[in-house]
Coordinates of C-alpha atoms and ligand atoms in Angstrom, one line a residue:
X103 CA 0.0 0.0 0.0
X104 CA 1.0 3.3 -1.1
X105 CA 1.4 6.2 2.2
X106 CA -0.1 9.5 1.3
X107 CA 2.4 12.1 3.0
X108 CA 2.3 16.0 3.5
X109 CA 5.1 18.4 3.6
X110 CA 4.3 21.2 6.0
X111 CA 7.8 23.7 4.8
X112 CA 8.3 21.3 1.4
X113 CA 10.5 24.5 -0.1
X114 CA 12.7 24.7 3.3
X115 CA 16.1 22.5 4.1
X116 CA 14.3 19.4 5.5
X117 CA 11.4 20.1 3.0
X118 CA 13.5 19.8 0.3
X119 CA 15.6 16.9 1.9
X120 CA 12.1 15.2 2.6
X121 CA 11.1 15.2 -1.4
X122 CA 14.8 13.7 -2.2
X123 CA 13.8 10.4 0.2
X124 CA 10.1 10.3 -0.9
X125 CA 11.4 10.3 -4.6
X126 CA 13.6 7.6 -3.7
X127 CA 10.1 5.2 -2.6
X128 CA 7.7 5.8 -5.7
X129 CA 6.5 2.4 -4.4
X130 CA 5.8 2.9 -0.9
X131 CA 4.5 6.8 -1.0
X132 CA 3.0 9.4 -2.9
X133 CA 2.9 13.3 -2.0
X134 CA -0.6 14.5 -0.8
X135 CA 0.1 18.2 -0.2
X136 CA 2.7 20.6 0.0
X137 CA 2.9 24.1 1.6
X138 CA 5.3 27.3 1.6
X139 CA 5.4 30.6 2.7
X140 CA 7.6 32.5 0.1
X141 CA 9.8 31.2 -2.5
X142 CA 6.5 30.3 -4.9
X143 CA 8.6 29.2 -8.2
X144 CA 10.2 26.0 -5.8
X145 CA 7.1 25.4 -4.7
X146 CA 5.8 25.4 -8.0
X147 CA 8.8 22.6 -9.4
X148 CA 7.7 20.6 -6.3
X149 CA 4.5 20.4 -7.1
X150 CA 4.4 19.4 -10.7
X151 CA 7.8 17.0 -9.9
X152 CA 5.7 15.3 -7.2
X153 CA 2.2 16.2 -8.7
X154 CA 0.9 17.0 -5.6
X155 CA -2.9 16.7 -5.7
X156 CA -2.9 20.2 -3.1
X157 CA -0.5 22.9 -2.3
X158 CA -1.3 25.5 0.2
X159 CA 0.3 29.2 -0.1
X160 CA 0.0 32.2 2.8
X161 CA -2.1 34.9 0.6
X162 CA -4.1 35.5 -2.5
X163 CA -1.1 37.0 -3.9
X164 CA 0.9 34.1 -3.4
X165 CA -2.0 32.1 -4.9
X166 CA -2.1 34.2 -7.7
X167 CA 1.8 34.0 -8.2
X168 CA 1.6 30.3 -8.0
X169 CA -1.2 29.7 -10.9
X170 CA 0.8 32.8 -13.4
X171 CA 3.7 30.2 -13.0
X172 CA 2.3 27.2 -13.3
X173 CA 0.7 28.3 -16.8
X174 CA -1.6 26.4 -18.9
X175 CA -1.6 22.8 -19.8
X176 CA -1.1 19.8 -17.2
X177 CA -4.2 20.1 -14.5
X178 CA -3.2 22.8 -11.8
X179 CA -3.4 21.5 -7.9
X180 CA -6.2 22.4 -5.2
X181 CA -5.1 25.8 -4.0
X182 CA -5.3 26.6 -0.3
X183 CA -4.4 29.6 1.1
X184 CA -3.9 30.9 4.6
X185 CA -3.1 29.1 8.2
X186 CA -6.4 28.0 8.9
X187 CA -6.2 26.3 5.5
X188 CA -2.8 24.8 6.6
X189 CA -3.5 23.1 9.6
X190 CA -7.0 21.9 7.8
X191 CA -4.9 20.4 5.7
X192 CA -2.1 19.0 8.1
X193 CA -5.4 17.1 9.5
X194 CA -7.3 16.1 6.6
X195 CA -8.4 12.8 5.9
X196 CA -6.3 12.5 2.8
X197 CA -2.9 11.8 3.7
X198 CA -1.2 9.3 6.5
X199 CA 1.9 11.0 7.1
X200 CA 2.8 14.6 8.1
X201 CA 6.2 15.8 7.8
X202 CA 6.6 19.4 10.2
X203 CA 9.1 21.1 8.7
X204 CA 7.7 24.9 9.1
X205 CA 10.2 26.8 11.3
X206 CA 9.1 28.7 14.3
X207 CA 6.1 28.5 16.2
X208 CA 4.4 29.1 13.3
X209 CA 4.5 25.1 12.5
X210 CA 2.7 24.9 15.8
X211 CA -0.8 24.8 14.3
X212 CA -0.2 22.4 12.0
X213 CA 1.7 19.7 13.7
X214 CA -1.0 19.7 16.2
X215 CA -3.5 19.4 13.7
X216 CA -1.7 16.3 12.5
X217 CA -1.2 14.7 15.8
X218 CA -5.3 15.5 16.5
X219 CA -5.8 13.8 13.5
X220 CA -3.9 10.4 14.7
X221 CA -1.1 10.1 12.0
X222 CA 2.7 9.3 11.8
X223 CA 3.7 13.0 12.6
X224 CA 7.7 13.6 11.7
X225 CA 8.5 16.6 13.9
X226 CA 11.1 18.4 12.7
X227 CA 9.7 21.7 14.0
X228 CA 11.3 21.7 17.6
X229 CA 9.7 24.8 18.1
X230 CA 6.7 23.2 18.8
X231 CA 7.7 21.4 21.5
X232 CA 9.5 24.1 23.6
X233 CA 6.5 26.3 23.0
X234 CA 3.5 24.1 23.9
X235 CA 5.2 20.6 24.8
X236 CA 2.2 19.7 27.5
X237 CA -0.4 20.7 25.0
X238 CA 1.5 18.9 22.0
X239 CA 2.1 15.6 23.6
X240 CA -1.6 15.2 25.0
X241 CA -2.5 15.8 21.6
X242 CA -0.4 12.9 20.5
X243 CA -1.2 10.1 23.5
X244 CA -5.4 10.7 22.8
X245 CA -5.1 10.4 19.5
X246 CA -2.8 7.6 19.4
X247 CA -0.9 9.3 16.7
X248 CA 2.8 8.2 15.9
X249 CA 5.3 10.6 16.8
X250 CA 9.0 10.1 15.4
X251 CA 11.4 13.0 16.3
X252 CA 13.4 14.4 13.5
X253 CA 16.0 16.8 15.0
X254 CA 19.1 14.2 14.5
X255 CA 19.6 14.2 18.4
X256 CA 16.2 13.3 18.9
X257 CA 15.8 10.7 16.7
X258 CA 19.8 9.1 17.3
X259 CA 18.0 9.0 21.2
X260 CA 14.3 7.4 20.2
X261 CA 17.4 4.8 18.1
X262 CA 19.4 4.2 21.1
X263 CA 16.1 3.3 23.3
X264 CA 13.8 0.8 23.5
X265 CA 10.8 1.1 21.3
X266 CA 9.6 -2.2 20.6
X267 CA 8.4 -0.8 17.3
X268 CA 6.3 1.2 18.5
X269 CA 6.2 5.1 18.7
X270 CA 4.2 5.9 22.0
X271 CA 4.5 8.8 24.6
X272 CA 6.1 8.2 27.1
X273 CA 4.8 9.3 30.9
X274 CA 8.1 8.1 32.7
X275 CA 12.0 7.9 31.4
X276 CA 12.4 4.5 30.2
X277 CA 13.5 1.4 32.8
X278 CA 17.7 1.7 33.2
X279 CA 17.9 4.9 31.2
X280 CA 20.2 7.3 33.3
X281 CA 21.1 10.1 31.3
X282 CA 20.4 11.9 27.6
X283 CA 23.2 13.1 26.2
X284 CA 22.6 15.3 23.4
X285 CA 26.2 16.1 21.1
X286 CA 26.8 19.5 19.6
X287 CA 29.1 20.9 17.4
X288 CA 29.6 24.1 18.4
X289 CA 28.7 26.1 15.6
X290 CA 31.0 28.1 13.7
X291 CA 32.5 30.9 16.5
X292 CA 33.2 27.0 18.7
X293 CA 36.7 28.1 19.6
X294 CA 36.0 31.9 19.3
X295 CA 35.6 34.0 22.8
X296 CA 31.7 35.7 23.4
X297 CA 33.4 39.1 24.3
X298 CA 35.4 38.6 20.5
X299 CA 31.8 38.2 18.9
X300 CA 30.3 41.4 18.4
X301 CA 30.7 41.9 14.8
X302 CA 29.5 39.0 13.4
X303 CA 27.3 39.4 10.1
X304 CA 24.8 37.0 9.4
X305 CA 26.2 35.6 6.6
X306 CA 29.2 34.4 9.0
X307 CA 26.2 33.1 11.8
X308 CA 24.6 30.9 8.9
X309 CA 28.3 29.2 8.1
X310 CA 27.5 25.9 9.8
X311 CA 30.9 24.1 9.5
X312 CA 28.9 20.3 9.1
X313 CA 25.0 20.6 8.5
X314 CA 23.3 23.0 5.8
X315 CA 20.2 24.4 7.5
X316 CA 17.7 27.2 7.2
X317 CA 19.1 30.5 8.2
X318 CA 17.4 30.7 11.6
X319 CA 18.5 27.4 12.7
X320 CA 21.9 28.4 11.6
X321 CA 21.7 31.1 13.6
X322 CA 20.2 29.4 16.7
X323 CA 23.0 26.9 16.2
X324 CA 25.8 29.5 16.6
X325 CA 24.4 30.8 19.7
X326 CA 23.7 27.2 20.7
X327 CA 20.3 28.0 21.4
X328 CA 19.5 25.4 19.0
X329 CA 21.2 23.1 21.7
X330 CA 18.6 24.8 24.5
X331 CA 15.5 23.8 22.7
X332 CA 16.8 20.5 22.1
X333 CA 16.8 19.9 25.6
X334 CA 13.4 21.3 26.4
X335 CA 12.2 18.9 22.9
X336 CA 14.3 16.0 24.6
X337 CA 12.4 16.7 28.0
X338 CA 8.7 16.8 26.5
X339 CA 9.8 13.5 23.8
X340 CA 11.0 11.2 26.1
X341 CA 9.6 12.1 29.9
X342 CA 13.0 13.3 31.1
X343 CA 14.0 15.7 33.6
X344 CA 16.2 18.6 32.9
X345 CA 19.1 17.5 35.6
X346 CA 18.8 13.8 33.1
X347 CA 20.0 15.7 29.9
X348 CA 23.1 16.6 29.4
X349 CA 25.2 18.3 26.4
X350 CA 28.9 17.2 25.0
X351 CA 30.5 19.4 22.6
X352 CA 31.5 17.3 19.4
X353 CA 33.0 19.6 16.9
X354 CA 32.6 16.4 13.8
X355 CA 29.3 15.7 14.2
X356 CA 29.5 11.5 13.8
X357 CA 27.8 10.9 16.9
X358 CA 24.3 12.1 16.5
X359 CA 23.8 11.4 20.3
X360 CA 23.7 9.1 23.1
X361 CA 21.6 7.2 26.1
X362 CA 23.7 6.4 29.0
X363 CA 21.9 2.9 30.8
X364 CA 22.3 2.0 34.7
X365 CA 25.2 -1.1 33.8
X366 CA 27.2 1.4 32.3
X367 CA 26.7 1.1 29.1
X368 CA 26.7 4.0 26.5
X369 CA 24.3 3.3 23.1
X370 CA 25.0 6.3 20.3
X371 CA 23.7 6.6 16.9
X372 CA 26.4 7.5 14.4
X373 CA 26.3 8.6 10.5
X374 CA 27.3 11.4 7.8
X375 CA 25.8 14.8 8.9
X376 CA 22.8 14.3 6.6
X377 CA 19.0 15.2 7.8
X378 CA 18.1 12.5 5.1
X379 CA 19.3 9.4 7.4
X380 CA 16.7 10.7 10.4
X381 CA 13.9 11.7 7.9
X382 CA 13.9 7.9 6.2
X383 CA 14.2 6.6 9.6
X384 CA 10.8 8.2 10.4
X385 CA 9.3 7.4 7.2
X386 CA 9.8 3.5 7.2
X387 CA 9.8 3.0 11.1
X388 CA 10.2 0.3 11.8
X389 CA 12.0 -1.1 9.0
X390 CA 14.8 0.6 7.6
X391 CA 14.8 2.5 4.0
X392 CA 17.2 3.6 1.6
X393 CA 17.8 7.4 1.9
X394 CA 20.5 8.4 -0.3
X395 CA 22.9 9.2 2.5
X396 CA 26.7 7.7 1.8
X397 CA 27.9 5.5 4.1
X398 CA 30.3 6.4 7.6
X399 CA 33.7 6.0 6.8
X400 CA 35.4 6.0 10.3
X401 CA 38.8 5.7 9.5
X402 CA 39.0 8.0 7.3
X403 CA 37.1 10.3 9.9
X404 CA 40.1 9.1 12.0
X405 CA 39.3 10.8 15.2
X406 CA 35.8 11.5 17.6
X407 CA 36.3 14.3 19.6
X408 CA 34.5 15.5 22.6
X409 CA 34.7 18.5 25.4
X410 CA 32.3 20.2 27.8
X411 CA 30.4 23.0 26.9
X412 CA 31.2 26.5 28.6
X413 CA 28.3 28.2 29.9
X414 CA 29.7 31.6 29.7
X415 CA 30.9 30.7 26.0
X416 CA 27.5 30.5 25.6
X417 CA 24.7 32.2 27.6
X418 CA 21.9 31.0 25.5
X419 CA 22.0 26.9 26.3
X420 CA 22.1 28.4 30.1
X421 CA 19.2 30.4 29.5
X422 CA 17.5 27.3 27.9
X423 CA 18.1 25.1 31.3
X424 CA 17.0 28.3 33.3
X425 CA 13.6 28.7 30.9
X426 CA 13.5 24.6 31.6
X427 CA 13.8 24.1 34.8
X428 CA 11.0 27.3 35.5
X429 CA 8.3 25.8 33.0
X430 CA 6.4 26.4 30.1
X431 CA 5.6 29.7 30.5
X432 CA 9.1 30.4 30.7
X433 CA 10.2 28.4 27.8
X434 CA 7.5 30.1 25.8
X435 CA 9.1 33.5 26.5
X436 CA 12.7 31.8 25.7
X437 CA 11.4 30.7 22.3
X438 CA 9.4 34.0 21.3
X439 CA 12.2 36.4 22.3
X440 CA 14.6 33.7 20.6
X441 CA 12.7 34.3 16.9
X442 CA 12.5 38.2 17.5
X443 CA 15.8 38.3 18.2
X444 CA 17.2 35.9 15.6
X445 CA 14.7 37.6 13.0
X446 CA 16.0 41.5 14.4
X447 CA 20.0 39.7 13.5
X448 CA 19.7 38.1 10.3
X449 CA 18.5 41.9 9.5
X450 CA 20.9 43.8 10.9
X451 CA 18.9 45.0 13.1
X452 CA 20.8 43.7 16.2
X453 CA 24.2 42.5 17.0
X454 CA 24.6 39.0 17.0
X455 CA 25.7 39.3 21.0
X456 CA 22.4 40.7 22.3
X457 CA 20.6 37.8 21.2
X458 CA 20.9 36.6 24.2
Ligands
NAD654 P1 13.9 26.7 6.4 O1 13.9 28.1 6.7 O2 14.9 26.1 5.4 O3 12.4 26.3 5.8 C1 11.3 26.7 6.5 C2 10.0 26.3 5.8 O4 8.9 26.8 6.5 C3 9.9 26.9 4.4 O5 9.2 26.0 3.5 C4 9.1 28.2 4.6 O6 8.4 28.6 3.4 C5 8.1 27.7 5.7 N1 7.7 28.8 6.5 C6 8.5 29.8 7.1 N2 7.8 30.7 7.8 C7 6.5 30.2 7.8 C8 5.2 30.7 8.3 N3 5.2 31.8 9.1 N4 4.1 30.0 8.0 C9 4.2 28.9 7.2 N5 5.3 28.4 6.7 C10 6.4 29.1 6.9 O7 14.0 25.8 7.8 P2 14.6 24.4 8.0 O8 16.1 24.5 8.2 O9 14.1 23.4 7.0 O10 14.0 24.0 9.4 C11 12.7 23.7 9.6 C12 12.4 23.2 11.0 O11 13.2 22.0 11.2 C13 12.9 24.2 12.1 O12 12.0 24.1 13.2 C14 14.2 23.6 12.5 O13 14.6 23.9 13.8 C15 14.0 22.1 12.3 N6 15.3 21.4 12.0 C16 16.0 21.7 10.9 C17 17.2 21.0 10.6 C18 18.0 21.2 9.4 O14 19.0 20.5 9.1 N7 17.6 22.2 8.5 C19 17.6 20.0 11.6 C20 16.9 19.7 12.7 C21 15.7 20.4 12.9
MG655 MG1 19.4 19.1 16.0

């Protein structure tokens, strides 16, 4: 049977990385819908490369954009427009599988819709979580929907536990699971001082050394907020307190993360930086699909390095465990002030070191 799948942020980094795995399964699934918010003439190329049966678009304008450039000839998709249309569709009868790859707490509407609806949700949106993770993960255990974690962390973590092929909610940490610990790279300024950092320009903020992302993620990386909200997500996804998640700096980005068990034993998840390995891993759970990623060469990677992080270094991953350990209404505030602020930088509107 074929799975029906829509891609909430198809023309975004893990949109895009999301059509290149589908593509790969014409036999096991076929696109449903497909939204975006700007960048109409990709959307446009998805659609007719996937021939989406529905795409969904912000405005009228955008609607109008889309249909000038998809010109006459082969059948034009449903048009939706707007966010009510977005979640409708997120929640729609018509496809199986939800991919949330909006960023911001924008995607929030729409991943819920999906998990109120009962399917496979792929959350790649972390900001979701960290701004309503109570409300999100009710919404998943009455629904019974399916929820796989995308964020490579997240899903190297739901890897390294036991899942028993399944992909509940859990109320508790799981039996012999000590710690969570999540691996960072650093970002680019890793071995630069905070008081050196005031002059950064975007363009240097988005210059991931390992992963190619969306500018705000970039951006959230260099701070390590990024690594901040990955610990509130890690919290809400697998029942863990904050004192039970820790973060290693590992500037190669190999080992995705790791679960730490009561014997002693460390279980990590290791691969090429490459959202595609996570995103197939969430599409065939529980078997295991081709994704297009090369395989890990460890010797010629030759060395795994890792260090703690420095909180000073850093302020925003100690903001993050302050906003964690206070609550949601706390993390709320860390994740809206987080967007204005990353938003106000990427246009020079603020210096990268009053982000925080
Ligand atoms: P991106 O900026 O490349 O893409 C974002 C997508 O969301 C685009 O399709 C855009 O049109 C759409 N969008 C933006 N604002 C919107 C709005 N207000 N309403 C509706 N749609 C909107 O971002 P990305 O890097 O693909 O990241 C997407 C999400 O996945 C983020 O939450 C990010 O934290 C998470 N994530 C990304 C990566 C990665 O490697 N890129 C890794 C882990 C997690
Ligand atoms: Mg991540």
């Amino acid at each position: 049977m074929v799975a029906r799948v829509t891609v909430l942020g198809s023309t975004g980094s893990i949109g895009q990385s999301t059509l290149d795995v589908l593509a790969r399964h014409p036999d096991k699934y076929a696109v449903h819908a497909l939204s975006a918010y700007s960048r109409i003439e990709v959307l446009v190329a998805q659609a007719r490369a996937t021939s989406a049966s529905v795409v969904v678009v912000p405005t009228d304008a955008a609607a109008q954009e889309f249909r000038r450039l998809w010109g006459a000839g082969a059948p034009l998709p449903e048009l939706r427009v707007g966010s009510q249309a977005l979640a409708d569709t997120a929640g729609d009868d018509q496809s199986q599988i939800v991919m949330a790859a909006i960023v911001g707490a924008a995607g929030l509407p729409g991943a819920l819709a999906a998990a109120r609806a009962g399917k496979r949700v792929l959350l790649a949106n972390k900001e979701a979580l960290v701004a309503a993770g109570s409300l999100f993960m009710a919404a998943v255990q009455s629904s019974g929907a399916e929820l796989l974690p995308i964020d490579s962390e997240h899903n190297a973590i739901f890897q390294c536990l036991p899942h028993h092929g399944r992909a509940g909610v859990p109320t508790e940490p799981s039996p012999g699971v000590r710690r969570l610990i999540l691996t960072a790279s650093g970002g680019p300024f890793r071995e630069r001082k905070w008081s050196d950092l005031a002059a950064v320009t975007p363009e240097q903020a988005c210059a991931h050394p390992n992963w190619s992302m969306g500018r705000k993620i970039s951006v959230d990386s260099a701070t390590m907020l990024n690594k901040g909200l990955e610990v509130i997500e890690a919290h809400w996804l697998f029942a863990m307190p904050p004192e039970r998640i820790s973060v290693v700096i590992h500037p190669q980005s190999v080992v995705h993360s790791m679960v730490e068990y009561d014997d002693g034993s460390v279980i990590a998840q290791l691969g090429q930086p490459d959202m595609r390995t996570p995103i197939a891993y969430g599409l065939g759970f529980p078997d295991r699909i081709a994704s297009g990623v090369g395989m890990l060469d460890l010797a010629a990677a030759g060395r795994l390095d890792f260090s703690e992080p420095d909180l000073a270094q850093f302020p925003c991953l100690r903001l993050s465990f302050e906003a964690l350990r206070s609550g949601q209404v706390a993390c709320i505030a860390l994740n809206a002030a987080n967007e204005i602020a990353v938003e106000a930088f990427l246009s020079n509107k603020l210096p990268y070191t009053h982000i925080p």
